mmCIF file of C-alpha atoms in Angstrom:
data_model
loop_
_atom_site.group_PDB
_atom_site.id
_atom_site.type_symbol
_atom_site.label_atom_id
_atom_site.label_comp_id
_atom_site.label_asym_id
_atom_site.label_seq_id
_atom_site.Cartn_x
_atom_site.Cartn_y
_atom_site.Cartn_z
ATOM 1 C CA UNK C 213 -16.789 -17.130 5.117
ATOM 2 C CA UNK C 214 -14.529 -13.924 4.910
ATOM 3 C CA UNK C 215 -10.876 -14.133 4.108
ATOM 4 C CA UNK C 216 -8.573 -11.495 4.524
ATOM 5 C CA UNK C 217 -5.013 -11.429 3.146
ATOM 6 C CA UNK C 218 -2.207 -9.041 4.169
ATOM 7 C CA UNK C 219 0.575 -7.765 2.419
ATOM 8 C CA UNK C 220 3.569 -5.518 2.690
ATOM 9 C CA UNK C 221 5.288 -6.120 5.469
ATOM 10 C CA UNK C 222 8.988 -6.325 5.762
ATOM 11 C CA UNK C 223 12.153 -4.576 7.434
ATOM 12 C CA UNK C 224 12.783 -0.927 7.711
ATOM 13 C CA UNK C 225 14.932 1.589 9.269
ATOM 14 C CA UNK C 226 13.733 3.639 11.911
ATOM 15 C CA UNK C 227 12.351 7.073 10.133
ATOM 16 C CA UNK C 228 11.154 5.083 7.732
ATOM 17 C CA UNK C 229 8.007 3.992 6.405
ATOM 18 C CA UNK C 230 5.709 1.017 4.936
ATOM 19 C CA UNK C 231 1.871 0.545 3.582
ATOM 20 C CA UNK C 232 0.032 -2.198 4.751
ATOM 21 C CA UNK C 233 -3.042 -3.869 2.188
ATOM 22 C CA UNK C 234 -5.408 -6.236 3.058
ATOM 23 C CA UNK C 235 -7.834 -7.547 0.817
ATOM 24 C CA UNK C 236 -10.958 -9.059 1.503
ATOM 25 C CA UNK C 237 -13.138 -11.280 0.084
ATOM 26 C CA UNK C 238 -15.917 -14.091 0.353
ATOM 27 C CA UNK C 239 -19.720 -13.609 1.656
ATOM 28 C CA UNK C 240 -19.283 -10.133 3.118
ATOM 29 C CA UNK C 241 -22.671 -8.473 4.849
ATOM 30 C CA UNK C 242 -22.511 -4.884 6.024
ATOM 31 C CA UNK C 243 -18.896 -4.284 7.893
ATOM 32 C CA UNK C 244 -19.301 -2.650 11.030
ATOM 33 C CA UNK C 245 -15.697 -1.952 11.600
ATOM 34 C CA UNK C 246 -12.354 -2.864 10.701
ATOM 35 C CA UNK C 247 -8.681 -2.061 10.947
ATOM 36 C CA UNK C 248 -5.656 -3.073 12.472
ATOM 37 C CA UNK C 249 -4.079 -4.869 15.131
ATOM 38 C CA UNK C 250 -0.550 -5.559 16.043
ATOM 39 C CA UNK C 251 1.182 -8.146 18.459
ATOM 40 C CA UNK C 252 4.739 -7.525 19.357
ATOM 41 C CA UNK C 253 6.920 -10.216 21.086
ATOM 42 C CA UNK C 254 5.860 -10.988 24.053
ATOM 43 C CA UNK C 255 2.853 -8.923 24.787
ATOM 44 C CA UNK C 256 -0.947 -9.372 23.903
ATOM 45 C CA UNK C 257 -2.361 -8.207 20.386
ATOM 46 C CA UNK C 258 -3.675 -4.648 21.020
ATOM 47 C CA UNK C 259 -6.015 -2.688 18.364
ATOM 48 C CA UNK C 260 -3.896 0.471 16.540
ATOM 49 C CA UNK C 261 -6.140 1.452 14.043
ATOM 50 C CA UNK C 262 -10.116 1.303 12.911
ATOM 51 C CA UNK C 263 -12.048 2.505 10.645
ATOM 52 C CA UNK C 264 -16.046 2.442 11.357
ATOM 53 C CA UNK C 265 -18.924 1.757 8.822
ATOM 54 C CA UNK C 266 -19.415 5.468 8.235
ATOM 55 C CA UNK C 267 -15.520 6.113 7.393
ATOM 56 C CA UNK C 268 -14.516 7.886 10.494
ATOM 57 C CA UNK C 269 -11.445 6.147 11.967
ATOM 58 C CA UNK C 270 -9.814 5.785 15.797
ATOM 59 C CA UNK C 271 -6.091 5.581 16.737
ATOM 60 C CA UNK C 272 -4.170 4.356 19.533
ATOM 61 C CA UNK C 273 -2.002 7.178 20.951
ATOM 62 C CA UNK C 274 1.425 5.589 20.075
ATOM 63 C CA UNK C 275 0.313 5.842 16.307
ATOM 64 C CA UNK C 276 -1.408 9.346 16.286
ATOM 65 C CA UNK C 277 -0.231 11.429 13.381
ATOM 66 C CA UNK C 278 2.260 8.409 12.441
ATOM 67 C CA UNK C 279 -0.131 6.210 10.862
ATOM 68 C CA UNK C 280 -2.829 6.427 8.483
ATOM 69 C CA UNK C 281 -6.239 3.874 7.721
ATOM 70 C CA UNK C 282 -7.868 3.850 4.689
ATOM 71 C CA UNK C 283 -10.172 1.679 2.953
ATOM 72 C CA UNK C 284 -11.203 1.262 -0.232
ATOM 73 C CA UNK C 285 -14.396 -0.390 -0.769
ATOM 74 C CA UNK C 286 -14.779 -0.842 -4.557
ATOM 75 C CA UNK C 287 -10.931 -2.672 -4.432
ATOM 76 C CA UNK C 288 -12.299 -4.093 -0.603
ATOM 77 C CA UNK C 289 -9.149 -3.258 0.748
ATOM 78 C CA UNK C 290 -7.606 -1.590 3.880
ATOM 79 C CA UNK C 291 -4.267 0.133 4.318
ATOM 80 C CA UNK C 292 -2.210 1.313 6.898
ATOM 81 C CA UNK C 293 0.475 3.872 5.728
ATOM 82 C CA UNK C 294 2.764 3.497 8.340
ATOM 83 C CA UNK C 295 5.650 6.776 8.696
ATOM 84 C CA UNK C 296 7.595 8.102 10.774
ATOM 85 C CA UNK C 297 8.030 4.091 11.766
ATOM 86 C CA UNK C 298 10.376 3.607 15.076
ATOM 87 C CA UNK C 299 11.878 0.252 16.849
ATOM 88 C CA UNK C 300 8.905 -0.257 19.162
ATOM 89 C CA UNK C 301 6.654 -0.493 16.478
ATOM 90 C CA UNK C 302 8.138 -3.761 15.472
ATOM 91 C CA UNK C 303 5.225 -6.425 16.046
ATOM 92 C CA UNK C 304 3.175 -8.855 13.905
ATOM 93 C CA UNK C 305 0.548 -6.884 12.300
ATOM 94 C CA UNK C 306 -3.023 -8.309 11.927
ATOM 95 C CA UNK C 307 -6.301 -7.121 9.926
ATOM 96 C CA UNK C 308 -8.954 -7.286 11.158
ATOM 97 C CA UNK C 309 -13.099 -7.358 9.660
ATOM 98 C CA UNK C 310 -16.142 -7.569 11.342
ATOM 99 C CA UNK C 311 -19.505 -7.890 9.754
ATOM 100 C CA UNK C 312 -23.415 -8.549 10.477
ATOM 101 C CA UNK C 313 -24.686 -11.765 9.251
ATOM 102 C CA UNK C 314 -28.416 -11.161 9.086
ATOM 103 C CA UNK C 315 -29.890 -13.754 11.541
ATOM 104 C CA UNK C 316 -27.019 -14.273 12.565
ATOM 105 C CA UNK C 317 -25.844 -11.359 14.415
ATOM 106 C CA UNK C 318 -22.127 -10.090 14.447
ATOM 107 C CA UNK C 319 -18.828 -12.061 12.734
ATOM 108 C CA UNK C 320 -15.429 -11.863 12.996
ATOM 109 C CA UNK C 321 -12.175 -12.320 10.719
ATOM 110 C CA UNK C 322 -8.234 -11.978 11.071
ATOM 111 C CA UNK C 323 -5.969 -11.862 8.759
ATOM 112 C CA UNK C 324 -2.954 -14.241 8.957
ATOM 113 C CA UNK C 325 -0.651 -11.733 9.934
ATOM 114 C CA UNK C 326 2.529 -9.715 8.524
ATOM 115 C CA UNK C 327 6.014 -8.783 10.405
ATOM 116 C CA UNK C 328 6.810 -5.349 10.388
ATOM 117 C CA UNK C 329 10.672 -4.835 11.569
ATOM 118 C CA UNK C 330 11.841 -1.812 12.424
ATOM 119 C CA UNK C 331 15.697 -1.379 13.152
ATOM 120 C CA UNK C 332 17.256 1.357 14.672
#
């Protein structure tokens, strides 16, 4: 089983910014991808960020050039540096694993979640 916990979330003021970690840990196989997603009130979870097995990562356009993925693999965490932040990026902010069981095929894991506010 794979847990993932996130951390730094909070409230900031529009132009500023905020690094999201998540750690992961447990029985881990070989991660295809991983990244972020982000829910804000009201509308479905949507994928902002990813990072693939070989290290090259995909944005969605709203974050472009705002946002940053990294991932360390010795520490087996990701981060999102998050700048530039505005109001509409204000959302619950979920990481996000996937790995292949052998046998087994692919597997899944979320993280619980952080808030990111942003106030204008």
């Amino acid at each position: 089983q794979v847990q993932l916990v996130e951390s730094g979330g909070g409230t900031v003021q529009a132009g500023g910014s905020l690094r999201l970690s998540c750690a992961y840990s447990g029985k881990i196989f070989f991660i295809n991808a991983s990244g972020w997603y982000r829910q804000a009130p009201g509308k479905q979870r949507d994928v902002i960020a990813m990072i693939s097995a070989g290290g090259s990562t995909d944005y969605e356009d709203s974050v472009k050039d705002r946002f940053i993925l990294t991932r360390d693999n010795a520490k087996k965490t990701l981060y999102l540096q998050m700048n530039n932040l505005k109001p509409e990026d204000t959302a619950v902010y979920y990481c996000y694993v996937s790995d292949q069981v052998p046998l087994e095929g692919s597997r899944e894991a979320w993280g619980q979640g952080t808030l990111v506010t942003v106030s204008s």
